[in-house]
XYZ file of C-alpha atoms in Angstrom:
689
model
C 53.015 -25.313 28.845
C 51.306 -22.070 27.987
C 49.001 -20.706 30.669
C 45.491 -19.774 29.563
C 44.948 -16.128 28.687
C 43.665 -14.085 31.596
C 40.043 -12.805 31.243
C 41.305 -9.216 31.342
C 43.756 -9.927 28.540
C 41.008 -11.588 26.496
C 38.841 -8.492 26.898
C 41.739 -6.305 25.819
C 42.355 -8.404 22.715
C 38.633 -8.361 21.902
C 38.524 -4.577 22.166
C 41.611 -4.213 19.991
C 39.973 -6.455 17.383
C 36.941 -4.156 17.231
C 34.680 -6.692 18.929
C 35.250 -9.298 16.205
C 36.441 -11.809 18.817
C 33.279 -11.579 20.928
C 31.972 -15.106 21.447
C 35.311 -16.715 20.467
C 36.390 -17.776 23.972
C 36.327 -21.479 23.005
C 38.530 -20.867 19.964
C 40.974 -18.766 22.012
C 41.207 -21.599 24.540
C 41.899 -24.066 21.691
C 44.710 -21.821 20.433
C 46.202 -21.648 23.920
C 46.104 -25.427 24.376
C 47.544 -26.129 20.920
C 50.489 -23.749 21.232
C 51.117 -24.844 24.822
C 51.069 -28.498 23.785
C 53.851 -27.993 21.259
C 51.794 -28.557 18.120
C 53.886 -27.990 14.991
C 51.027 -26.647 12.910
C 47.833 -24.857 13.795
C 45.117 -24.043 11.235
C 42.339 -21.477 11.753
C 39.785 -21.877 8.988
C 36.352 -20.483 8.193
C 34.424 -18.490 5.622
C 34.892 -14.798 4.839
C 34.362 -12.493 7.796
C 34.534 -15.153 10.508
C 37.430 -13.414 12.284
C 40.400 -15.514 11.166
C 42.828 -12.591 11.035
C 41.789 -11.450 14.514
C 42.476 -14.939 15.895
C 45.909 -14.900 14.265
C 46.668 -11.817 16.347
C 45.614 -13.755 19.438
C 47.909 -16.614 18.396
C 50.802 -14.188 18.020
C 50.141 -12.811 21.520
C 50.100 -16.338 22.965
C 53.375 -17.143 21.183
C 55.088 -14.048 22.591
C 53.945 -14.925 26.120
C 55.491 -18.376 25.747
C 58.880 -17.059 24.622
C 58.388 -17.567 20.892
C 58.980 -15.055 18.113
C 56.052 -14.758 15.656
C 57.036 -13.984 12.069
C 54.355 -12.997 9.568
C 54.457 -14.031 5.923
C 56.193 -16.754 3.937
C 58.680 -14.256 2.535
C 60.211 -13.776 6.010
C 61.641 -17.304 6.395
C 65.325 -16.377 6.493
C 67.064 -16.451 9.854
C 64.461 -18.558 11.632
C 65.155 -20.954 14.486
C 63.288 -23.314 16.749
C 61.894 -20.346 18.703
C 60.192 -18.905 15.597
C 56.480 -19.273 14.862
C 55.489 -18.597 11.253
C 52.095 -16.838 11.031
C 50.464 -16.894 7.567
C 47.065 -15.400 6.716
C 45.024 -16.164 3.566
C 46.877 -19.407 2.857
C 44.604 -20.160 -0.104
C 46.023 -17.127 -1.921
C 49.660 -18.312 -1.791
C 51.314 -18.817 -5.144
C 52.963 -22.152 -6.008
C 56.449 -20.958 -5.007
C 55.259 -19.691 -1.637
C 53.330 -22.899 -0.965
C 56.470 -24.915 -1.690
C 58.558 -22.802 0.697
C 55.914 -23.228 3.386
C 55.921 -27.022 2.872
C 59.708 -27.124 3.404
C 59.506 -25.124 6.614
C 59.953 -27.405 9.630
C 59.262 -24.950 12.445
C 55.952 -24.140 14.103
C 53.327 -22.580 11.812
C 49.965 -20.916 12.460
C 47.864 -20.692 9.321
C 44.523 -19.065 8.553
C 42.387 -19.065 5.468
C 39.101 -19.725 3.790
C 39.835 -23.248 2.674
C 39.256 -26.909 3.463
C 42.197 -28.174 5.602
C 41.892 -31.593 3.944
C 42.986 -30.005 0.652
C 46.456 -29.003 1.917
C 49.003 -31.788 2.467
C 51.367 -29.444 4.273
C 48.975 -29.157 7.226
C 47.824 -32.764 7.357
C 48.945 -33.180 10.999
C 47.837 -29.712 12.103
C 45.520 -28.863 14.976
C 42.409 -27.382 13.391
C 40.407 -24.540 14.877
C 37.221 -24.192 12.818
C 35.360 -20.876 13.060
C 31.620 -21.342 13.079
C 28.946 -18.618 13.091
C 28.531 -16.793 16.395
C 25.215 -16.831 18.236
C 22.683 -14.099 19.077
C 24.316 -13.338 22.440
C 27.627 -12.558 20.735
C 25.890 -10.321 18.184
C 24.129 -8.396 20.963
C 27.426 -8.000 22.809
C 29.134 -6.690 19.676
C 26.430 -4.056 19.238
C 26.685 -3.142 22.924
C 30.465 -2.723 22.716
C 30.276 -0.725 19.493
C 27.472 1.713 20.326
C 27.028 1.358 24.095
C 23.340 0.575 23.600
C 21.210 -2.500 24.129
C 19.996 -4.018 20.859
C 16.453 -5.297 20.727
C 15.908 -9.030 20.086
C 14.509 -8.119 16.648
C 17.642 -6.124 15.744
C 19.878 -8.905 17.000
C 18.044 -11.543 14.964
C 18.120 -9.286 11.897
C 21.893 -8.777 12.122
C 22.524 -12.453 12.820
C 20.551 -13.529 9.755
C 21.922 -10.792 7.482
C 25.582 -11.493 8.267
C 25.276 -15.261 8.588
C 26.885 -15.152 12.025
C 30.175 -13.754 10.640
C 31.511 -11.246 13.204
C 33.830 -9.554 10.703
C 30.959 -8.893 8.311
C 28.813 -7.634 11.178
C 31.607 -5.295 12.258
C 31.717 -3.812 8.748
C 27.913 -3.512 8.673
C 27.902 -1.650 11.994
C 30.534 0.722 10.623
C 28.283 1.492 7.649
C 24.860 1.863 9.282
C 25.866 3.531 12.548
C 23.869 3.556 15.797
C 20.131 3.505 15.401
C 20.339 2.394 11.775
C 19.757 -1.306 12.272
C 16.647 -2.059 10.251
C 15.667 -4.272 7.356
C 15.496 -1.216 5.082
C 19.003 -0.020 5.997
C 20.545 -3.483 5.539
C 18.791 -4.143 2.234
C 21.322 -3.692 -0.548
C 24.127 -2.656 1.830
C 27.508 -3.029 0.138
C 30.126 -4.448 2.487
C 33.656 -3.827 1.098
C 35.025 -6.990 2.707
C 32.477 -9.136 0.867
C 32.850 -7.280 -2.423
C 36.582 -8.000 -2.383
C 35.914 -11.638 -1.478
C 33.477 -12.063 -4.388
C 35.970 -10.624 -6.866
C 38.602 -12.994 -5.513
C 36.273 -15.994 -5.821
C 35.324 -15.114 -9.377
C 39.009 -15.329 -10.333
C 39.303 -18.960 -9.233
C 35.804 -20.389 -9.812
C 34.673 -21.677 -13.205
C 31.903 -20.040 -15.264
C 29.256 -22.601 -14.270
C 29.869 -22.094 -10.562
C 29.665 -18.327 -11.030
C 26.391 -18.687 -12.967
C 24.843 -20.810 -10.200
C 26.049 -18.378 -7.535
C 24.474 -15.462 -9.398
C 21.197 -17.342 -9.833
C 21.104 -18.154 -6.113
C 21.917 -14.540 -5.215
C 18.888 -13.426 -7.220
C 16.581 -16.218 -6.042
C 17.514 -16.432 -2.384
C 16.792 -19.961 -1.184
C 15.496 -22.190 -3.984
C 15.060 -25.855 -4.937
C 17.384 -27.457 -7.465
C 14.923 -27.464 -10.381
C 14.281 -23.713 -10.037
C 17.992 -22.944 -9.907
C 18.519 -25.059 -13.021
C 15.890 -23.165 -15.039
C 17.043 -19.715 -13.958
C 20.731 -20.488 -14.502
C 19.953 -22.219 -17.813
C 21.880 -25.390 -16.929
C 21.156 -29.089 -16.558
C 20.577 -30.598 -13.139
C 23.869 -32.543 -13.043
C 25.961 -29.526 -14.035
C 24.066 -27.298 -11.615
C 24.530 -29.716 -8.727
C 28.256 -30.115 -9.455
C 28.686 -26.328 -9.638
C 26.772 -25.927 -6.377
C 29.103 -28.411 -4.658
C 32.061 -26.300 -5.745
C 30.344 -23.278 -4.194
C 29.859 -25.125 -0.902
C 33.519 -26.185 -0.948
C 34.401 -22.499 -1.362
C 32.081 -21.696 1.588
C 29.920 -19.455 -0.594
C 26.748 -21.534 -0.384
C 24.954 -23.876 1.993
C 22.448 -26.653 1.356
C 18.953 -27.485 2.607
C 17.698 -25.315 1.060
C 20.170 -24.248 -1.585
C 21.195 -20.663 -0.871
C 24.113 -18.275 -0.620
C 25.787 -18.282 2.782
C 24.191 -15.014 3.975
C 22.001 -12.180 2.652
C 24.969 -9.808 2.926
C 26.989 -12.048 0.625
C 24.037 -12.277 -1.782
C 23.931 -8.470 -1.948
C 27.647 -8.416 -2.744
C 27.246 -10.976 -5.544
C 24.333 -9.047 -7.054
C 26.332 -5.832 -6.877
C 29.192 -7.423 -8.800
C 26.815 -8.437 -11.611
C 26.247 -6.225 -14.652
C 22.787 -4.551 -14.466
C 21.591 -6.247 -17.659
C 22.650 -9.675 -16.345
C 20.916 -9.075 -13.035
C 17.699 -7.987 -14.745
C 17.819 -10.974 -17.106
C 17.931 -13.333 -14.123
C 15.066 -11.501 -12.379
C 12.912 -11.776 -15.514
C 13.740 -15.454 -15.876
C 12.969 -16.070 -12.212
C 9.606 -14.292 -12.456
C 8.587 -16.289 -15.521
C 9.632 -19.653 -14.106
C 8.015 -19.014 -10.718
C 4.774 -17.915 -12.396
C 4.667 -21.145 -14.412
C 5.285 -23.086 -11.200
C 2.332 -21.260 -9.553
C 4.559 -19.936 -6.785
C 3.081 -17.315 -4.402
C 2.270 -13.993 -6.065
C 4.442 -12.065 -3.605
C 7.497 -14.173 -4.521
C 6.910 -13.631 -8.257
C 6.278 -9.910 -7.727
C 9.570 -9.491 -5.891
C 11.462 -10.296 -9.090
C 9.208 -8.191 -11.324
C 9.638 -5.152 -9.059
C 13.416 -5.625 -9.180
C 13.374 -5.165 -12.978
C 14.105 -1.657 -14.241
C 11.841 -2.071 -17.280
C 8.574 -3.836 -18.058
C 8.415 -7.598 -18.460
C 5.871 -7.080 -21.242
C 3.566 -10.034 -20.506
C -0.176 -9.758 -19.827
C 0.014 -12.090 -16.815
C 2.300 -9.710 -14.929
C -0.162 -6.945 -13.944
C -2.771 -9.294 -12.381
C -0.046 -11.073 -10.412
C 1.288 -7.751 -9.152
C -2.229 -6.663 -8.192
C -2.688 -9.877 -6.189
C 0.701 -9.425 -4.528
C -0.198 -5.844 -3.600
C -3.401 -7.050 -1.936
C -1.444 -9.614 0.088
C 1.190 -7.058 1.128
C -1.526 -4.616 2.144
C -3.309 -7.237 4.243
C 0.003 -8.080 5.948
C 0.657 -4.430 6.860
C 3.336 -3.734 4.236
C 1.963 -0.705 2.335
C 5.315 0.305 0.820
C 5.714 -3.164 -0.721
C 2.142 -2.991 -2.020
C 2.809 0.414 -3.607
C 5.973 -0.908 -5.283
C 3.966 -3.780 -6.826
C 1.230 -1.486 -8.161
C 3.726 1.003 -9.557
C 5.492 -1.817 -11.362
C 2.103 -2.955 -12.723
C 1.590 0.431 -14.399
C 4.519 -0.376 -16.705
C 2.928 -3.575 -17.955
C 0.237 -4.129 -20.622
C -3.227 -4.630 -19.082
C -6.921 -4.256 -19.749
C -8.925 -1.217 -18.615
C -10.562 -3.279 -15.876
C -7.194 -4.366 -14.438
C -5.926 -0.789 -14.752
C -8.948 0.399 -12.776
C -8.163 -2.141 -10.050
C -4.521 -1.005 -9.964
C -5.560 2.670 -9.785
C -8.053 1.967 -6.988
C -5.398 0.002 -5.116
C -2.929 2.878 -5.398
C -5.549 5.397 -4.297
C -6.403 3.305 -1.244
C -2.729 3.165 -0.269
C -2.459 6.940 -0.586
C -5.670 7.608 1.343
C -5.597 4.806 3.920
C -1.880 4.344 4.567
C -0.410 7.761 3.760
C 1.853 6.508 0.956
C 2.849 9.657 -1.004
C 1.439 9.663 -4.552
C 3.440 10.389 -7.674
C 2.106 12.866 -10.176
C 3.256 10.839 -13.188
C 1.395 7.675 -12.109
C -1.768 9.662 -11.342
C -1.555 11.363 -14.720
C -1.113 8.097 -16.624
C -4.015 6.447 -14.824
C -6.196 9.538 -15.248
C -5.618 9.802 -18.994
C -6.170 6.100 -19.719
C -9.218 5.772 -17.475
C -10.800 8.972 -18.823
C -10.968 7.406 -22.287
C -12.313 4.129 -20.841
C -15.356 5.723 -19.187
C -14.264 5.654 -15.531
C -14.546 1.858 -14.913
C -15.402 0.903 -11.311
C -15.331 4.578 -10.322
C -11.516 4.592 -10.353
C -11.372 8.255 -11.400
C -13.295 9.216 -8.273
C -10.615 7.581 -6.125
C -7.818 9.325 -8.026
C -9.582 12.667 -7.682
C -9.848 12.059 -3.946
C -6.065 11.587 -3.857
C -5.641 14.973 -5.567
C -8.074 16.430 -3.049
C -6.161 14.976 -0.100
C -2.652 15.872 -1.364
C -3.562 19.327 -2.637
C -0.488 20.974 -1.060
C 1.714 19.003 -3.474
C 1.774 21.171 -6.594
C 2.799 18.265 -8.824
C -0.200 16.213 -7.686
C -2.429 19.273 -7.909
C -1.509 19.707 -11.560
C -2.761 16.301 -12.699
C -4.548 16.797 -16.058
C -8.309 16.530 -15.682
C -9.806 15.949 -19.107
C -11.182 19.044 -20.847
C -10.808 21.165 -17.713
C -7.012 21.339 -18.083
C -4.649 21.403 -15.111
C -6.658 22.309 -12.002
C -5.097 25.264 -10.236
C -7.243 26.609 -7.379
C -9.019 24.314 -4.959
C -12.431 24.923 -6.564
C -11.021 23.642 -9.870
C -9.795 20.511 -8.106
C -13.290 19.907 -6.715
C -14.945 20.512 -10.079
C -12.444 18.277 -11.849
C -13.513 15.304 -9.740
C -15.569 13.050 -11.962
C -18.580 13.010 -11.671
C -18.337 16.245 -9.676
C -18.327 18.764 -12.493
C -20.666 21.713 -12.139
C -22.700 20.361 -15.043
C -23.562 17.225 -13.063
C -24.301 18.812 -9.707
C -27.976 17.931 -10.152
C -27.147 14.240 -10.540
C -27.466 11.494 -7.960
C -23.761 10.915 -7.236
C -23.114 10.260 -3.541
C -20.813 13.245 -3.198
C -23.102 15.827 -4.860
C -24.640 17.016 -1.550
C -21.150 17.592 -0.148
C -20.159 19.542 -3.262
C -23.250 21.729 -2.862
C -22.321 22.270 0.799
C -18.803 23.264 -0.221
C -20.028 25.819 -2.749
C -22.822 27.285 -0.645
C -21.723 26.631 2.941
C -25.160 25.131 3.698
C -26.226 21.535 4.294
C -22.813 20.371 5.543
C -24.218 19.093 8.832
C -26.636 16.806 7.003
C -23.814 15.498 4.810
C -21.687 14.571 7.840
C -24.665 12.829 9.389
C -25.186 10.508 6.395
C -21.805 9.681 4.886
C -21.477 7.334 1.865
C -19.237 4.257 1.951
C -16.358 6.143 0.279
C -16.440 9.095 2.649
C -13.283 11.153 2.051
C -14.648 13.613 -0.566
C -17.800 14.171 1.454
C -15.843 14.737 4.688
C -13.416 17.188 3.051
C -15.970 19.162 1.047
C -18.570 19.306 3.815
C -15.923 20.232 6.382
C -14.618 23.090 4.250
C -18.225 24.172 3.737
C -18.583 24.358 7.519
C -15.580 26.666 7.697
C -17.062 28.884 5.017
C -20.286 29.103 6.989
C -18.477 29.655 10.334
C -20.138 26.474 11.651
C -16.986 24.541 12.529
C -18.307 23.687 16.010
C -20.617 21.162 14.344
C -17.579 18.890 13.949
C -17.355 18.266 17.683
C -20.819 16.662 17.548
C -19.855 14.479 14.567
C -21.359 11.097 15.496
C -19.806 8.990 12.688
C -16.182 9.753 13.573
C -15.434 6.165 14.656
C -16.388 4.835 11.196
C -13.633 6.782 9.448
C -10.133 5.540 8.623
C -6.888 6.885 7.214
C -7.065 10.273 5.525
C -10.678 10.777 6.589
C -9.646 10.748 10.251
C -6.829 13.247 9.639
C -9.199 15.718 7.992
C -11.643 15.430 10.882
C -8.775 16.185 13.309
C -7.947 19.349 11.338
C -11.608 20.392 11.413
C -11.769 19.680 15.156
C -8.859 22.063 15.655
C -10.933 24.866 14.129
C -13.798 23.978 16.464
C -11.501 24.061 19.514
C -10.088 27.365 18.337
C -13.640 28.757 18.166
C -14.107 27.562 21.766
C -10.884 29.262 22.846
C -9.207 25.948 23.797
C -5.660 26.630 22.594
C -4.173 23.771 24.642
C -6.241 21.213 22.712
C -5.449 22.909 19.398
C -1.740 22.734 20.211
C -1.924 19.077 21.273
C -3.698 18.040 18.074
C -1.307 20.086 15.932
C 1.833 18.496 17.369
C 0.320 15.019 17.051
C -0.695 15.606 13.433
C 2.620 17.236 12.489
C 4.466 14.180 13.752
C 2.626 11.657 11.568
C 1.339 13.268 8.336
C 3.067 14.827 5.364
C 3.016 18.613 5.041
C 2.036 18.094 1.389
C -1.429 16.970 2.447
C -4.265 19.453 2.634
C -5.274 18.363 6.136
C -1.832 19.448 7.413
C -2.250 22.936 5.907
C -5.797 23.186 7.253
C -4.588 22.195 10.721
C -1.664 24.634 10.517
C -4.071 27.434 9.637
C -6.161 26.631 12.731
C -3.049 26.485 14.894
C -1.715 29.830 13.632
C -5.144 31.437 14.126
C -5.307 30.128 17.706
C -1.755 31.285 18.437
C -2.461 34.797 17.157
C -5.700 34.919 19.157
C -3.842 34.044 22.363
C -0.698 36.128 21.777
C 1.597 33.206 20.882
C 2.697 34.298 17.399
C 6.293 33.138 17.902
C 4.984 29.632 18.624
C 3.024 29.776 15.359
C 6.119 30.795 13.404
C 8.105 27.884 14.852
C 5.428 25.426 13.720
C 5.330 26.905 10.204
C 9.105 26.553 9.962
C 8.865 22.923 11.105
C 6.227 22.149 8.464
C 7.936 24.112 5.689
C 5.067 26.598 5.289
C 7.241 29.737 5.415
C 7.598 30.315 1.671
C 5.234 30.109 -1.267
C 2.304 27.690 -1.016
C 0.386 25.708 -3.621
C -2.760 27.380 -5.034
C -5.203 25.313 -2.964
C -8.136 26.648 -0.948
C -6.755 25.429 2.373
C -3.451 27.148 1.552
C -5.351 30.372 0.874
C -6.812 30.010 4.344
C -3.331 29.411 5.750
C -1.997 32.501 3.940
C -4.685 34.609 5.604
C -3.735 33.392 9.064
C -0.036 33.741 8.289
C -0.672 37.369 7.343
C -2.298 37.898 10.752
C 0.768 36.299 12.356
C 3.137 38.641 10.486
C 1.099 41.619 11.655
C 1.311 40.419 15.255
C 5.083 39.985 14.887
C 5.496 43.516 13.558
C 6.199 42.599 9.917
C 3.504 44.502 7.946
C 5.221 44.114 4.568
C 5.167 40.323 4.835
C 1.595 40.499 6.122
C 0.519 42.627 3.163
C 2.101 40.221 0.663
C 0.321 37.194 2.182
C -2.999 39.032 2.521
C -2.947 40.120 -1.115
C -2.183 36.579 -2.307
C -5.000 35.220 -0.127
C -7.469 37.888 -1.223
C -7.984 38.915 2.418
C -8.924 42.567 1.961
C -9.504 43.222 5.666
C -6.064 41.950 6.702
C -4.440 43.780 3.779
C -6.039 47.052 4.967
C -4.627 46.516 8.446
C -1.178 45.836 6.983
C -1.250 49.025 4.874
C -2.327 51.038 7.885
C 0.514 49.566 9.931
C 3.005 50.490 7.202
C 1.735 54.079 7.101
C 1.867 54.424 10.884
C 5.435 53.217 11.170
C 8.029 55.960 11.487
C 10.439 56.263 8.600
C 13.741 54.619 9.426
C 16.625 56.876 10.284
C 19.165 56.237 7.611
C 22.408 56.452 9.520
C 25.895 55.924 8.254
C 25.528 52.136 8.315
C 22.976 52.247 5.493
C 25.452 54.045 3.277
C 27.743 51.017 3.349
C 25.133 48.801 1.697
C 24.322 48.231 -1.946
C 20.673 48.848 -2.938
C 20.023 45.092 -3.057
C 21.605 44.528 0.365
C 19.509 47.380 1.769
C 16.310 45.739 0.477
C 17.281 42.424 2.076
C 18.038 44.143 5.399
C 14.659 45.901 5.306
C 12.855 42.586 4.803
C 14.908 40.934 7.541
C 13.997 43.767 9.915
C 10.357 43.189 8.951
C 10.662 39.672 10.322
C 10.850 37.713 7.058
C 12.942 34.549 7.144
C 15.807 33.869 4.760
C 13.605 31.382 2.919
C 10.818 33.936 2.473
C 13.274 36.559 1.226
C 14.712 34.017 -1.225
C 11.251 33.229 -2.590
C 10.496 36.936 -2.968
C 13.639 37.540 -5.094
C 13.533 34.131 -6.818
C 16.992 33.151 -5.568
C 18.278 30.386 -3.334
C 18.296 30.638 0.433
C 22.082 30.285 0.327
C 22.311 33.460 -1.783
C 20.354 35.431 0.829
C 22.614 34.081 3.565
C 25.714 35.189 1.644
C 24.292 38.715 1.212
C 23.530 38.958 4.923
C 27.010 37.673 5.804
C 28.540 40.486 3.721
C 26.291 42.979 5.531
C 27.435 41.656 8.925
C 31.075 42.136 7.958
C 30.479 45.658 6.660
C 28.869 46.900 9.872
C 30.850 44.811 12.372
C 28.187 42.422 13.683
C 27.937 38.640 13.670
C 24.263 37.722 14.016
C 20.916 38.547 12.472
C 19.428 39.700 15.789
C 21.993 42.538 15.879
C 20.632 44.145 12.700
C 18.111 46.269 14.599
C 20.815 47.681 16.863
C 22.718 48.950 13.810
C 19.961 49.869 11.369
C 17.023 50.475 13.711
C 13.528 49.211 12.893
C 12.413 49.235 9.276
């Protein structure tokens, strides 16, 4: 009689198996009892990834402890005796000759495989150890053992559903995503090698109809029989028979009909040719639309297509799905639906609704816009007469994302590509200078932006669509040095999304005027952590932060923030970036880099700062050109001079129109020539520039 495995030994075996045996205590006990009871045959069976091979290792350990000699593989049958235990994995893959040799073997056997034990006569009297999916506690323990962290209940449930409770599949998934990567986005489309190999193996033994049904289910997810029939293009009897063969192969489960796990579905879809996969998605979208299935379910298949479906019903369905995703707090899904709608044929009215929906996602949810989609909408809506004011919303997107040069260059009718910020404002229909006397809601804000007067009245009576008025009036306040008005802004609580971010940037200027650097710094770090640096409000806030840092003698802190935001090189030709360039020039002056300050001041048109930079250059003593300078090439000497002026590698690269890596290589050669190892040692060798 074999004694049960000690708990410590079980833990050791579990660790050696990479955690795959977590939650398999009952199965290990069954193995111990079967081998101790003298059973001639023992069968471990379950679907792919359930840990069959790991349990075979446990069986071998139990056999050794009981004085038996485990032998692996049918080919190793010579020289066996009554103390030999034959251990065979993947029994279903044995060829006919090997199966016959196994049937003639009369010693003890331990078999494992992804098969139905009833189908093998040679194990008819065997003790069966079925491997069923593990539970949530086992999944959490596997994650804890792998990463030494506690998984949240949401992460545990996500992994359990994705892997279908198969510990081997979960082990592979954890290897691929790593710690902290357990999310729906990271698991979506993950390719697990174990499952890919299993699918290829199944396709070699399953018939064409079973493969077709499996592919249809992989595309559909869970689906009723009639939907599977239409998508697979087969009759109900043939589909049902093929599905039964899939369940026998442990690829699919019933009620509802679906592939065993999402991870296995991903593997099946990956093994399909792209054109076959897209054909099934198109068929699924068409059938589900005729069945009046939910718009979000239909849209999922349309979005998965690489090209347009080409039907007029598609765009309205996608627009409805986007609205539902937006209401459920899924802005990225909503954006994917609207972007897919732009590929489809639609009327101008539907196009206007799609454009307005996209603009709202950009302005309310911070979804980054794409220049090509803005351009297509702009061109088509310009010829249609701006239905539903859609062009105004698109122009507001350009206004908000003005640090993105691609977005800034969206064609604007006869005006051509807008380059400076004023051109962006004028390009906003109906905000052209010709119509400034009209009654458009944003005209007072545009007047305030141009003249710097009347901004306070604009902020006190905002229209329903407030972003253009907030931005233009706020920038008008800065022009008129009246930024403190923002702190008394009574309608702040009515704003949402991008409007709130712009008000925060304007508040930073007001706090800077009050000398409250601590509040400026707090707002800057909060804004930098949640908004894109390609948005104008981020550049406006950065300009306020740099100005406050220079005022209070914290220029190094300002430089660190500019590096974090990526504002150390060239900037887009927007008005807020011109303001940032001016403050960056002041920062360079404070850091003792007058050349960099002069370059920024000239680009910003800041004559006063440029004069200070020129004076600083003239006052600086000429560098003593010692012997170290003679070792440098003229180009290396210019790079060293700029580095001594305080310019970063990125700024030097922009100046010479080369990559940052090229500048780093030049500096590395300089270090070797003069016997130093770091940038900070340049001044000790070459002196100050």
